[in-house]
Amino acid sequence: MLLAGSASSDPSEAVYISIMTEHDLLEVVEIEEHSGLSCWGWAAYYAELQASNRALMLVARVALPLEQVKTDQIAGYIVARLAANELHINNVAVRVEYRRRGIGSALLTRILEEGQRLAATAAFLEVRAGNSLAQALYKKCGFQGVGQRRNYYSAPLEDALIMSAQLKQNA
Ligand SMILES: CC(C)(COP(=O)(O)OP(=O)(O)OC[C@H]1O[C@@H](n2cnc3c(N)ncnc32)[C@H](O)[C@@H]1OP(=O)(O)O)[C@@H](O)C(=O)NCCC(=O)NCCS
């Protein structure tokens, strides 16, 4: 999926989404560490990749100009899991320097499409009650608050807001 012009404010940068592989994990963990998310770490992402879950682990890459020798940088990622027709979004994060360019929305939209393709009828996630930026992203993508978990997060202790979105069934 190529998002040139929509996910990037720099027309020379094209952003594309692909399935995560083991080779992406060092960058994924680096993004996680700088995003204030509950820490999964390399081993947990690796274990998740070994499960039958690969289609629900995505990275967004920024394509570098052809003359550059370096490989395309991962700008963000999303990880979800399917259980009993419910898509559970576990983690989504975008590098600070690539935020507010539509990459988070593109990753979320794509994972919801994947969930639908796998016959999920609803998507769920937990988000820190004080994380209003992430909540705005989720609302933009069709989620709404459906509940709360008291003291769900630690360091710092905080409630979780449970959010859900209904997914249309493919005919
Ligand atoms: C939440 C996060 C993934 C959003 O990624 P992003 O690529 O910046 O998101 P987008 O550019 O697609 O923005 C989507 C919407 O989110 C909201 N939003 C995102 N950043 C915002 C900001 N700095 N100020 C206000 N609204 C913001 C807006 O509603 C925005 O839509 P708009 O641009 O049409 O107004 C990113 O901020 C991040 O990695 N945060 C740290 C990790 C995190 O909190 N993850 C969620 C854990 S549950």
mmCIF file with all atom_site columns, C-alpha atoms and ligand atoms in Angstrom:
data_model
loop_
_atom_site.group_PDB
_atom_site.id
_atom_site.type_symbol
_atom_site.label_atom_id
_atom_site.label_alt_id
_atom_site.label_comp_id
_atom_site.label_asym_id
_atom_site.label_entity_id
_atom_site.label_seq_id
_atom_site.pdbx_PDB_ins_code
_atom_site.Cartn_x
_atom_site.Cartn_y
_atom_site.Cartn_z
_atom_site.occupancy
_atom_site.B_iso_or_equiv
_atom_site.pdbx_formal_charge
_atom_site.auth_seq_id
_atom_site.auth_comp_id
_atom_site.auth_asym_id
_atom_site.auth_atom_id
_atom_site.pdbx_PDB_model_num
ATOM   1   C CA  . MET A 1 1   ? 0.000   0.000   0.000  1.00 0.00 ? 1   MET A CA  1
ATOM   2   C CA  . LEU A 1 2   ? 1.556   3.257   -1.113 1.00 0.00 ? 2   LEU A CA  1
ATOM   3   C CA  . LEU A 1 3   ? 0.523   6.363   0.722  1.00 0.00 ? 3   LEU A CA  1
ATOM   4   C CA  . ALA A 1 4   ? 2.518   8.980   -1.153 1.00 0.00 ? 4   ALA A CA  1
ATOM   5   C CA  . GLY A 1 5   ? 0.999   12.389  -0.743 1.00 0.00 ? 5   GLY A CA  1
ATOM   6   C CA  . SER A 1 6   ? -1.473  11.332  1.929  1.00 0.00 ? 6   SER A CA  1
ATOM   7   C CA  . ALA A 1 7   ? 0.676   10.094  4.803  1.00 0.00 ? 7   ALA A CA  1
ATOM   8   C CA  . SER A 1 8   ? 3.679   12.316  4.205  1.00 0.00 ? 8   SER A CA  1
ATOM   9   C CA  . SER A 1 9   ? 3.819   16.093  4.087  1.00 0.00 ? 9   SER A CA  1
ATOM   10  C CA  . ASP A 1 10  ? 7.053   15.904  2.073  1.00 0.00 ? 10  ASP A CA  1
ATOM   11  C CA  . PRO A 1 11  ? 6.196   14.991  -1.523 1.00 0.00 ? 11  PRO A CA  1
ATOM   12  C CA  . SER A 1 12  ? 9.641   13.379  -1.970 1.00 0.00 ? 12  SER A CA  1
ATOM   13  C CA  . GLU A 1 13  ? 8.807   10.851  0.776  1.00 0.00 ? 13  GLU A CA  1
ATOM   14  C CA  . ALA A 1 14  ? 6.475   7.971   -0.016 1.00 0.00 ? 14  ALA A CA  1
ATOM   15  C CA  . VAL A 1 15  ? 5.171   5.892   2.872  1.00 0.00 ? 15  VAL A CA  1
ATOM   16  C CA  . TYR A 1 16  ? 4.197   2.281   2.330  1.00 0.00 ? 16  TYR A CA  1
ATOM   17  C CA  . ILE A 1 17  ? 2.803   -0.385  4.651  1.00 0.00 ? 17  ILE A CA  1
ATOM   18  C CA  . SER A 1 18  ? 3.948   -3.998  4.702  1.00 0.00 ? 18  SER A CA  1
ATOM   19  C CA  . ILE A 1 19  ? 3.864   -7.051  6.937  1.00 0.00 ? 19  ILE A CA  1
ATOM   20  C CA  . MET A 1 20  ? 6.442   -7.009  9.754  1.00 0.00 ? 20  MET A CA  1
ATOM   21  C CA  . THR A 1 21  ? 9.322   -9.487  9.618  1.00 0.00 ? 21  THR A CA  1
ATOM   22  C CA  . GLU A 1 22  ? 12.042  -10.531 12.086 1.00 0.00 ? 22  GLU A CA  1
ATOM   23  C CA  . HIS A 1 23  ? 14.413  -8.088  10.353 1.00 0.00 ? 23  HIS A CA  1
ATOM   24  C CA  . ASP A 1 24  ? 12.203  -5.176  11.453 1.00 0.00 ? 24  ASP A CA  1
ATOM   25  C CA  . LEU A 1 25  ? 12.252  -5.960  15.164 1.00 0.00 ? 25  LEU A CA  1
ATOM   26  C CA  . LEU A 1 26  ? 15.243  -3.867  16.242 1.00 0.00 ? 26  LEU A CA  1
ATOM   27  C CA  . GLU A 1 27  ? 13.641  -0.760  14.753 1.00 0.00 ? 27  GLU A CA  1
ATOM   28  C CA  . VAL A 1 28  ? 10.206  -1.686  16.120 1.00 0.00 ? 28  VAL A CA  1
ATOM   29  C CA  . VAL A 1 29  ? 11.629  -2.040  19.636 1.00 0.00 ? 29  VAL A CA  1
ATOM   30  C CA  . GLU A 1 30  ? 13.517  1.249   19.245 1.00 0.00 ? 30  GLU A CA  1
ATOM   31  C CA  . ILE A 1 31  ? 10.246  3.010   18.302 1.00 0.00 ? 31  ILE A CA  1
ATOM   32  C CA  . GLU A 1 32  ? 8.466   1.321   21.215 1.00 0.00 ? 32  GLU A CA  1
ATOM   33  C CA  . GLU A 1 33  ? 11.132  2.497   23.660 1.00 0.00 ? 33  GLU A CA  1
ATOM   34  C CA  . HIS A 1 34  ? 10.727  6.112   22.513 1.00 0.00 ? 34  HIS A CA  1
ATOM   35  C CA  . SER A 1 35  ? 6.918   6.046   22.504 1.00 0.00 ? 35  SER A CA  1
ATOM   36  C CA  . GLY A 1 36  ? 6.101   5.577   26.176 1.00 0.00 ? 36  GLY A CA  1
ATOM   37  C CA  . LEU A 1 37  ? 4.246   2.309   25.481 1.00 0.00 ? 37  LEU A CA  1
ATOM   38  C CA  . SER A 1 38  ? 4.192   -0.581  27.953 1.00 0.00 ? 38  SER A CA  1
ATOM   39  C CA  . CYS A 1 39  ? 7.380   -2.412  27.043 1.00 0.00 ? 39  CYS A CA  1
ATOM   40  C CA  . TRP A 1 40  ? 6.991   -5.662  25.061 1.00 0.00 ? 40  TRP A CA  1
ATOM   41  C CA  . GLY A 1 41  ? 10.614  -5.906  23.972 1.00 0.00 ? 41  GLY A CA  1
ATOM   42  C CA  . TRP A 1 42  ? 12.236  -7.912  21.182 1.00 0.00 ? 42  TRP A CA  1
ATOM   43  C CA  . ALA A 1 43  ? 11.373  -11.386 22.533 1.00 0.00 ? 43  ALA A CA  1
ATOM   44  C CA  . ALA A 1 44  ? 7.647   -10.669 22.817 1.00 0.00 ? 44  ALA A CA  1
ATOM   45  C CA  . TYR A 1 45  ? 7.432   -9.289  19.260 1.00 0.00 ? 45  TYR A CA  1
ATOM   46  C CA  . TYR A 1 46  ? 9.472   -12.240 18.004 1.00 0.00 ? 46  TYR A CA  1
ATOM   47  C CA  . ALA A 1 47  ? 7.136   -14.708 19.740 1.00 0.00 ? 47  ALA A CA  1
ATOM   48  C CA  . GLU A 1 48  ? 4.126   -12.892 18.281 1.00 0.00 ? 48  GLU A CA  1
ATOM   49  C CA  . LEU A 1 49  ? 5.626   -13.197 14.794 1.00 0.00 ? 49  LEU A CA  1
ATOM   50  C CA  . GLN A 1 50  ? 5.928   -16.973 15.256 1.00 0.00 ? 50  GLN A CA  1
ATOM   51  C CA  . ALA A 1 51  ? 2.187   -17.248 16.040 1.00 0.00 ? 51  ALA A CA  1
ATOM   52  C CA  . SER A 1 52  ? -0.347  -17.370 13.212 1.00 0.00 ? 52  SER A CA  1
ATOM   53  C CA  . ASN A 1 53  ? -0.598  -13.641 13.415 1.00 0.00 ? 53  ASN A CA  1
ATOM   54  C CA  . ARG A 1 54  ? 1.683   -12.210 10.790 1.00 0.00 ? 54  ARG A CA  1
ATOM   55  C CA  . ALA A 1 55  ? -1.012  -10.461 8.746  1.00 0.00 ? 55  ALA A CA  1
ATOM   56  C CA  . LEU A 1 56  ? -1.837  -8.409  11.831 1.00 0.00 ? 56  LEU A CA  1
ATOM   57  C CA  . MET A 1 57  ? 1.691   -7.092  12.438 1.00 0.00 ? 57  MET A CA  1
ATOM   58  C CA  . LEU A 1 58  ? 2.447   -4.200  10.110 1.00 0.00 ? 58  LEU A CA  1
ATOM   59  C CA  . VAL A 1 59  ? 5.155   -1.603  9.599  1.00 0.00 ? 59  VAL A CA  1
ATOM   60  C CA  . ALA A 1 60  ? 4.990   1.718   7.735  1.00 0.00 ? 60  ALA A CA  1
ATOM   61  C CA  . ARG A 1 61  ? 8.218   2.583   5.895  1.00 0.00 ? 61  ARG A CA  1
ATOM   62  C CA  . VAL A 1 62  ? 9.400   5.835   4.443  1.00 0.00 ? 62  VAL A CA  1
ATOM   63  C CA  . ALA A 1 63  ? 10.959  5.286   1.038  1.00 0.00 ? 63  ALA A CA  1
ATOM   64  C CA  . LEU A 1 64  ? 14.314  7.057   0.827  1.00 0.00 ? 64  LEU A CA  1
ATOM   65  C CA  . PRO A 1 65  ? 15.479  8.680   -2.422 1.00 0.00 ? 65  PRO A CA  1
ATOM   66  C CA  . LEU A 1 66  ? 16.994  6.094   -4.780 1.00 0.00 ? 66  LEU A CA  1
ATOM   67  C CA  . GLU A 1 67  ? 20.502  7.587   -4.537 1.00 0.00 ? 67  GLU A CA  1
ATOM   68  C CA  . GLN A 1 68  ? 20.650  6.790   -0.808 1.00 0.00 ? 68  GLN A CA  1
ATOM   69  C CA  . VAL A 1 69  ? 22.299  3.494   0.057  1.00 0.00 ? 69  VAL A CA  1
ATOM   70  C CA  . LYS A 1 70  ? 20.451  3.027   3.365  1.00 0.00 ? 70  LYS A CA  1
ATOM   71  C CA  . THR A 1 71  ? 17.327  0.857   3.505  1.00 0.00 ? 71  THR A CA  1
ATOM   72  C CA  . ASP A 1 72  ? 13.957  2.518   4.001  1.00 0.00 ? 72  ASP A CA  1
ATOM   73  C CA  . GLN A 1 73  ? 13.368  3.555   7.596  1.00 0.00 ? 73  GLN A CA  1
ATOM   74  C CA  . ILE A 1 74  ? 10.444  2.214   9.598  1.00 0.00 ? 74  ILE A CA  1
ATOM   75  C CA  . ALA A 1 75  ? 8.304   5.196   10.604 1.00 0.00 ? 75  ALA A CA  1
ATOM   76  C CA  . GLY A 1 76  ? 5.727   3.323   12.647 1.00 0.00 ? 76  GLY A CA  1
ATOM   77  C CA  . TYR A 1 77  ? 4.106   -0.013  13.365 1.00 0.00 ? 77  TYR A CA  1
ATOM   78  C CA  . ILE A 1 78  ? 0.929   -1.656  14.597 1.00 0.00 ? 78  ILE A CA  1
ATOM   79  C CA  . VAL A 1 79  ? 0.332   -5.029  16.211 1.00 0.00 ? 79  VAL A CA  1
ATOM   80  C CA  . ALA A 1 80  ? -3.033  -6.723  16.672 1.00 0.00 ? 80  ALA A CA  1
ATOM   81  C CA  . ARG A 1 81  ? -4.419  -10.153 17.386 1.00 0.00 ? 81  ARG A CA  1
ATOM   82  C CA  . LEU A 1 82  ? -7.601  -11.961 16.332 1.00 0.00 ? 82  LEU A CA  1
ATOM   83  C CA  . ALA A 1 83  ? -9.588  -13.895 18.934 1.00 0.00 ? 83  ALA A CA  1
ATOM   84  C CA  . ALA A 1 84  ? -13.114 -15.208 18.455 1.00 0.00 ? 84  ALA A CA  1
ATOM   85  C CA  . ASN A 1 85  ? -13.981 -12.745 15.668 1.00 0.00 ? 85  ASN A CA  1
ATOM   86  C CA  . GLU A 1 86  ? -12.647 -9.831  17.702 1.00 0.00 ? 86  GLU A CA  1
ATOM   87  C CA  . LEU A 1 87  ? -9.648  -7.846  16.564 1.00 0.00 ? 87  LEU A CA  1
ATOM   88  C CA  . HIS A 1 88  ? -7.558  -6.656  19.522 1.00 0.00 ? 88  HIS A CA  1
ATOM   89  C CA  . ILE A 1 89  ? -5.228  -3.770  18.747 1.00 0.00 ? 89  ILE A CA  1
ATOM   90  C CA  . ASN A 1 90  ? -2.259  -4.160  21.081 1.00 0.00 ? 90  ASN A CA  1
ATOM   91  C CA  . ASN A 1 91  ? 0.289   -1.535  20.079 1.00 0.00 ? 91  ASN A CA  1
ATOM   92  C CA  . VAL A 1 92  ? 0.559   1.315   17.611 1.00 0.00 ? 92  VAL A CA  1
ATOM   93  C CA  . ALA A 1 93  ? 3.366   3.855   17.523 1.00 0.00 ? 93  ALA A CA  1
ATOM   94  C CA  . VAL A 1 94  ? 4.932   6.313   15.089 1.00 0.00 ? 94  VAL A CA  1
ATOM   95  C CA  . ARG A 1 95  ? 8.430   7.843   15.334 1.00 0.00 ? 95  ARG A CA  1
ATOM   96  C CA  . VAL A 1 96  ? 8.233   11.355  16.778 1.00 0.00 ? 96  VAL A CA  1
ATOM   97  C CA  . GLU A 1 97  ? 9.648   12.942  13.609 1.00 0.00 ? 97  GLU A CA  1
ATOM   98  C CA  . TYR A 1 98  ? 6.977   11.289  11.417 1.00 0.00 ? 98  TYR A CA  1
ATOM   99  C CA  . ARG A 1 99  ? 3.944   12.032  13.590 1.00 0.00 ? 99  ARG A CA  1
ATOM   100 C CA  . ARG A 1 100 ? 0.941   14.046  12.435 1.00 0.00 ? 100 ARG A CA  1
ATOM   101 C CA  . ARG A 1 101 ? 1.355   13.003  8.802  1.00 0.00 ? 101 ARG A CA  1
ATOM   102 C CA  . GLY A 1 102 ? -1.431  10.421  8.730  1.00 0.00 ? 102 GLY A CA  1
ATOM   103 C CA  . ILE A 1 103 ? 0.812   7.384   9.325  1.00 0.00 ? 103 ILE A CA  1
ATOM   104 C CA  . GLY A 1 104 ? -0.969  6.294   12.534 1.00 0.00 ? 104 GLY A CA  1
ATOM   105 C CA  . SER A 1 105 ? -4.348  6.578   10.768 1.00 0.00 ? 105 SER A CA  1
ATOM   106 C CA  . ALA A 1 106 ? -3.043  4.649   7.748  1.00 0.00 ? 106 ALA A CA  1
ATOM   107 C CA  . LEU A 1 107 ? -1.729  1.812   9.948  1.00 0.00 ? 107 LEU A CA  1
ATOM   108 C CA  . LEU A 1 108 ? -4.977  1.623   11.909 1.00 0.00 ? 108 LEU A CA  1
ATOM   109 C CA  . THR A 1 109 ? -7.152  1.727   8.782  1.00 0.00 ? 109 THR A CA  1
ATOM   110 C CA  . ARG A 1 110 ? -5.097  -1.030  7.196  1.00 0.00 ? 110 ARG A CA  1
ATOM   111 C CA  . ILE A 1 111 ? -5.238  -3.291  10.279 1.00 0.00 ? 111 ILE A CA  1
ATOM   112 C CA  . LEU A 1 112 ? -9.026  -2.839  10.492 1.00 0.00 ? 112 LEU A CA  1
ATOM   113 C CA  . GLU A 1 113 ? -9.251  -3.877  6.825  1.00 0.00 ? 113 GLU A CA  1
ATOM   114 C CA  . GLU A 1 114 ? -7.106  -6.938  7.575  1.00 0.00 ? 114 GLU A CA  1
ATOM   115 C CA  . GLY A 1 115 ? -9.326  -7.773  10.575 1.00 0.00 ? 115 GLY A CA  1
ATOM   116 C CA  . GLN A 1 116 ? -12.417 -7.513  8.366  1.00 0.00 ? 116 GLN A CA  1
ATOM   117 C CA  . ARG A 1 117 ? -10.790 -9.762  5.776  1.00 0.00 ? 117 ARG A CA  1
ATOM   118 C CA  . LEU A 1 118 ? -10.235 -12.318 8.562  1.00 0.00 ? 118 LEU A CA  1
ATOM   119 C CA  . ALA A 1 119 ? -13.945 -12.101 9.520  1.00 0.00 ? 119 ALA A CA  1
ATOM   120 C CA  . ALA A 1 120 ? -13.585 -9.962  12.648 1.00 0.00 ? 120 ALA A CA  1
ATOM   121 C CA  . THR A 1 121 ? -16.874 -8.274  13.504 1.00 0.00 ? 121 THR A CA  1
ATOM   122 C CA  . ALA A 1 122 ? -15.505 -5.763  16.029 1.00 0.00 ? 122 ALA A CA  1
ATOM   123 C CA  . ALA A 1 123 ? -12.196 -4.234  17.083 1.00 0.00 ? 123 ALA A CA  1
ATOM   124 C CA  . PHE A 1 124 ? -11.156 -3.460  20.666 1.00 0.00 ? 124 PHE A CA  1
ATOM   125 C CA  . LEU A 1 125 ? -8.276  -1.706  22.365 1.00 0.00 ? 125 LEU A CA  1
ATOM   126 C CA  . GLU A 1 126 ? -7.215  -0.226  25.670 1.00 0.00 ? 126 GLU A CA  1
ATOM   127 C CA  . VAL A 1 127 ? -5.657  3.209   25.887 1.00 0.00 ? 127 VAL A CA  1
ATOM   128 C CA  . ARG A 1 128 ? -4.364  5.231   28.820 1.00 0.00 ? 128 ARG A CA  1
ATOM   129 C CA  . ALA A 1 129 ? -7.163  7.500   30.066 1.00 0.00 ? 129 ALA A CA  1
ATOM   130 C CA  . GLY A 1 130 ? -4.821  10.489  29.721 1.00 0.00 ? 130 GLY A CA  1
ATOM   131 C CA  . ASN A 1 131 ? -3.565  9.674   26.205 1.00 0.00 ? 131 ASN A CA  1
ATOM   132 C CA  . SER A 1 132 ? -5.830  12.110  24.398 1.00 0.00 ? 132 SER A CA  1
ATOM   133 C CA  . LEU A 1 133 ? -3.758  12.099  21.173 1.00 0.00 ? 133 LEU A CA  1
ATOM   134 C CA  . ALA A 1 134 ? -4.168  8.348   20.714 1.00 0.00 ? 134 ALA A CA  1
ATOM   135 C CA  . GLN A 1 135 ? -7.858  8.599   21.648 1.00 0.00 ? 135 GLN A CA  1
ATOM   136 C CA  . ALA A 1 136 ? -8.315  11.268  18.940 1.00 0.00 ? 136 ALA A CA  1
ATOM   137 C CA  . LEU A 1 137 ? -6.672  8.941   16.410 1.00 0.00 ? 137 LEU A CA  1
ATOM   138 C CA  . TYR A 1 138 ? -8.959  6.070   17.417 1.00 0.00 ? 138 TYR A CA  1
ATOM   139 C CA  . LYS A 1 139 ? -12.099 8.227   17.276 1.00 0.00 ? 139 LYS A CA  1
ATOM   140 C CA  . LYS A 1 140 ? -11.071 9.439   13.824 1.00 0.00 ? 140 LYS A CA  1
ATOM   141 C CA  . CYS A 1 141 ? -10.914 5.774   12.750 1.00 0.00 ? 141 CYS A CA  1
ATOM   142 C CA  . GLY A 1 142 ? -14.385 4.931   14.088 1.00 0.00 ? 142 GLY A CA  1
ATOM   143 C CA  . PHE A 1 143 ? -13.710 3.830   17.686 1.00 0.00 ? 143 PHE A CA  1
ATOM   144 C CA  . GLN A 1 144 ? -15.742 4.956   20.667 1.00 0.00 ? 144 GLN A CA  1
ATOM   145 C CA  . GLY A 1 145 ? -15.321 4.521   24.397 1.00 0.00 ? 145 GLY A CA  1
ATOM   146 C CA  . VAL A 1 146 ? -17.201 1.488   25.757 1.00 0.00 ? 146 VAL A CA  1
ATOM   147 C CA  . GLY A 1 147 ? -15.771 1.055   29.244 1.00 0.00 ? 147 GLY A CA  1
ATOM   148 C CA  . GLN A 1 148 ? -12.955 1.602   31.673 1.00 0.00 ? 148 GLN A CA  1
ATOM   149 C CA  . ARG A 1 149 ? -10.463 -0.569  33.577 1.00 0.00 ? 149 ARG A CA  1
ATOM   150 C CA  . ARG A 1 150 ? -9.439  0.893   36.938 1.00 0.00 ? 150 ARG A CA  1
ATOM   151 C CA  . ASN A 1 151 ? -5.675  1.138   37.558 1.00 0.00 ? 151 ASN A CA  1
ATOM   152 C CA  . TYR A 1 152 ? -4.977  -0.992  34.475 1.00 0.00 ? 152 TYR A CA  1
ATOM   153 C CA  . TYR A 1 153 ? -1.601  0.576   33.706 1.00 0.00 ? 153 TYR A CA  1
ATOM   154 C CA  . SER A 1 154 ? 1.431   0.856   35.960 1.00 0.00 ? 154 SER A CA  1
ATOM   155 C CA  . ALA A 1 155 ? 4.419   3.247   35.969 1.00 0.00 ? 155 ALA A CA  1
ATOM   156 C CA  . PRO A 1 156 ? 2.522   5.532   36.130 1.00 0.00 ? 156 PRO A CA  1
ATOM   157 C CA  . LEU A 1 157 ? -0.640  3.980   37.568 1.00 0.00 ? 157 LEU A CA  1
ATOM   158 C CA  . GLU A 1 158 ? -3.549  4.969   35.358 1.00 0.00 ? 158 GLU A CA  1
ATOM   159 C CA  . ASP A 1 159 ? -7.000  3.783   34.261 1.00 0.00 ? 159 ASP A CA  1
ATOM   160 C CA  . ALA A 1 160 ? -7.530  2.352   30.790 1.00 0.00 ? 160 ALA A CA  1
ATOM   161 C CA  . LEU A 1 161 ? -10.314 3.485   28.511 1.00 0.00 ? 161 LEU A CA  1
ATOM   162 C CA  . ILE A 1 162 ? -11.690 0.551   26.502 1.00 0.00 ? 162 ILE A CA  1
ATOM   163 C CA  . MET A 1 163 ? -12.592 1.556   22.955 1.00 0.00 ? 163 MET A CA  1
ATOM   164 C CA  . SER A 1 164 ? -14.393 -0.425  20.284 1.00 0.00 ? 164 SER A CA  1
ATOM   165 C CA  . ALA A 1 165 ? -15.328 -0.165  16.603 1.00 0.00 ? 165 ALA A CA  1
ATOM   166 C CA  . GLN A 1 166 ? -17.831 -2.290  14.702 1.00 0.00 ? 166 GLN A CA  1
ATOM   167 C CA  . LEU A 1 167 ? -16.453 -3.807  11.504 1.00 0.00 ? 167 LEU A CA  1
ATOM   168 C CA  . LYS A 1 168 ? -18.591 -4.278  8.420  1.00 0.00 ? 168 LYS A CA  1
ATOM   169 C CA  . GLN A 1 169 ? -18.913 -7.803  7.158  1.00 0.00 ? 169 GLN A CA  1
ATOM   170 C CA  . ASN A 1 170 ? -17.646 -8.423  3.639  1.00 0.00 ? 170 ASN A CA  1
ATOM   171 C CA  . ALA A 1 171 ? -20.443 -9.713  1.440  1.00 0.00 ? 171 ALA A CA  1
HETATM 172 C C1  . LIG B 2 .   ? -0.873  8.085   18.699 1.00 0.00 ? 1   LIG B C1  1
HETATM 173 C C2  . LIG B 2 .   ? 0.085   8.072   17.486 1.00 0.00 ? 1   LIG B C2  1
HETATM 174 C C3  . LIG B 2 .   ? 0.284   6.624   17.047 1.00 0.00 ? 1   LIG B C3  1
HETATM 175 C C4  . LIG B 2 .   ? -0.552  8.880   16.345 1.00 0.00 ? 1   LIG B C4  1
HETATM 176 O O1  . LIG B 2 .   ? 0.247   8.720   15.183 1.00 0.00 ? 1   LIG B O1  1
HETATM 177 P P1  . LIG B 2 .   ? 0.247   9.827   14.033 1.00 0.00 ? 1   LIG B P1  1
HETATM 178 O O2  . LIG B 2 .   ? 0.911   9.231   12.837 1.00 0.00 ? 1   LIG B O2  1
HETATM 179 O O3  . LIG B 2 .   ? 0.787   11.101  14.544 1.00 0.00 ? 1   LIG B O3  1
HETATM 180 O O4  . LIG B 2 .   ? -1.325  9.988   13.773 1.00 0.00 ? 1   LIG B O4  1
HETATM 181 P P2  . LIG B 2 .   ? -2.033  10.716  12.545 1.00 0.00 ? 1   LIG B P2  1
HETATM 182 O O5  . LIG B 2 .   ? -1.119  11.704  11.914 1.00 0.00 ? 1   LIG B O5  1
HETATM 183 O O6  . LIG B 2 .   ? -2.638  9.679   11.665 1.00 0.00 ? 1   LIG B O6  1
HETATM 184 O O7  . LIG B 2 .   ? -3.174  11.527  13.310 1.00 0.00 ? 1   LIG B O7  1
HETATM 185 C C5  . LIG B 2 .   ? -4.463  10.976  13.457 1.00 0.00 ? 1   LIG B C5  1
HETATM 186 C C6  . LIG B 2 .   ? -5.325  11.860  14.340 1.00 0.00 ? 1   LIG B C6  1
HETATM 187 O O8  . LIG B 2 .   ? -4.882  11.762  15.694 1.00 0.00 ? 1   LIG B O8  1
HETATM 188 C C7  . LIG B 2 .   ? -5.022  13.043  16.321 1.00 0.00 ? 1   LIG B C7  1
HETATM 189 N N1  . LIG B 2 .   ? -3.689  13.554  16.663 1.00 0.00 ? 1   LIG B N1  1
HETATM 190 C C8  . LIG B 2 .   ? -2.512  12.928  16.471 1.00 0.00 ? 1   LIG B C8  1
HETATM 191 N N2  . LIG B 2 .   ? -1.499  13.699  16.941 1.00 0.00 ? 1   LIG B N2  1
HETATM 192 C C9  . LIG B 2 .   ? -2.063  14.819  17.426 1.00 0.00 ? 1   LIG B C9  1
HETATM 193 C C10 . LIG B 2 .   ? -1.538  15.997  18.043 1.00 0.00 ? 1   LIG B C10 1
HETATM 194 N N3  . LIG B 2 .   ? -0.217  16.157  18.244 1.00 0.00 ? 1   LIG B N3  1
HETATM 195 N N4  . LIG B 2 .   ? -2.410  16.977  18.441 1.00 0.00 ? 1   LIG B N4  1
HETATM 196 C C11 . LIG B 2 .   ? -3.734  16.807  18.261 1.00 0.00 ? 1   LIG B C11 1
HETATM 197 N N5  . LIG B 2 .   ? -4.294  15.717  17.661 1.00 0.00 ? 1   LIG B N5  1
HETATM 198 C C12 . LIG B 2 .   ? -3.469  14.731  17.263 1.00 0.00 ? 1   LIG B C12 1
HETATM 199 C C13 . LIG B 2 .   ? -5.718  13.939  15.319 1.00 0.00 ? 1   LIG B C13 1
HETATM 200 O O9  . LIG B 2 .   ? -7.121  13.758  15.479 1.00 0.00 ? 1   LIG B O9  1
HETATM 201 C C14 . LIG B 2 .   ? -5.263  13.337  14.010 1.00 0.00 ? 1   LIG B C14 1
HETATM 202 O O10 . LIG B 2 .   ? -6.130  13.585  12.939 1.00 0.00 ? 1   LIG B O10 1
HETATM 203 P P3  . LIG B 2 .   ? -5.942  14.947  12.073 1.00 0.00 ? 1   LIG B P3  1
HETATM 204 O O11 . LIG B 2 .   ? -4.490  15.016  11.700 1.00 0.00 ? 1   LIG B O11 1
HETATM 205 O O12 . LIG B 2 .   ? -6.847  14.715  10.907 1.00 0.00 ? 1   LIG B O12 1
HETATM 206 O O13 . LIG B 2 .   ? -6.362  16.056  12.980 1.00 0.00 ? 1   LIG B O13 1
HETATM 207 C C15 . LIG B 2 .   ? 1.450   8.741   17.845 1.00 0.00 ? 1   LIG B C15 1
HETATM 208 O O14 . LIG B 2 .   ? 1.199   10.005  18.436 1.00 0.00 ? 1   LIG B O14 1
HETATM 209 C C16 . LIG B 2 .   ? 2.300   7.922   18.790 1.00 0.00 ? 1   LIG B C16 1
HETATM 210 O O15 . LIG B 2 .   ? 3.095   7.072   18.359 1.00 0.00 ? 1   LIG B O15 1
HETATM 211 N N6  . LIG B 2 .   ? 2.148   8.144   20.122 1.00 0.00 ? 1   LIG B N6  1
HETATM 212 C C17 . LIG B 2 .   ? 2.943   7.416   21.128 1.00 0.00 ? 1   LIG B C17 1
HETATM 213 C C18 . LIG B 2 .   ? 2.485   5.974   21.252 1.00 0.00 ? 1   LIG B C18 1
HETATM 214 C C19 . LIG B 2 .   ? 1.018   5.862   21.641 1.00 0.00 ? 1   LIG B C19 1
HETATM 215 O O16 . LIG B 2 .   ? 0.517   6.617   22.475 1.00 0.00 ? 1   LIG B O16 1
HETATM 216 N N7  . LIG B 2 .   ? 0.333   4.858   21.046 1.00 0.00 ? 1   LIG B N7  1
HETATM 217 C C20 . LIG B 2 .   ? -1.040  4.551   21.381 1.00 0.00 ? 1   LIG B C20 1
HETATM 218 C C21 . LIG B 2 .   ? -1.048  3.624   22.525 1.00 0.00 ? 1   LIG B C21 1
HETATM 219 S S1  . LIG B 2 .   ? -2.664  3.023   22.899 1.00 0.00 ? 1   LIG B S1  1
#
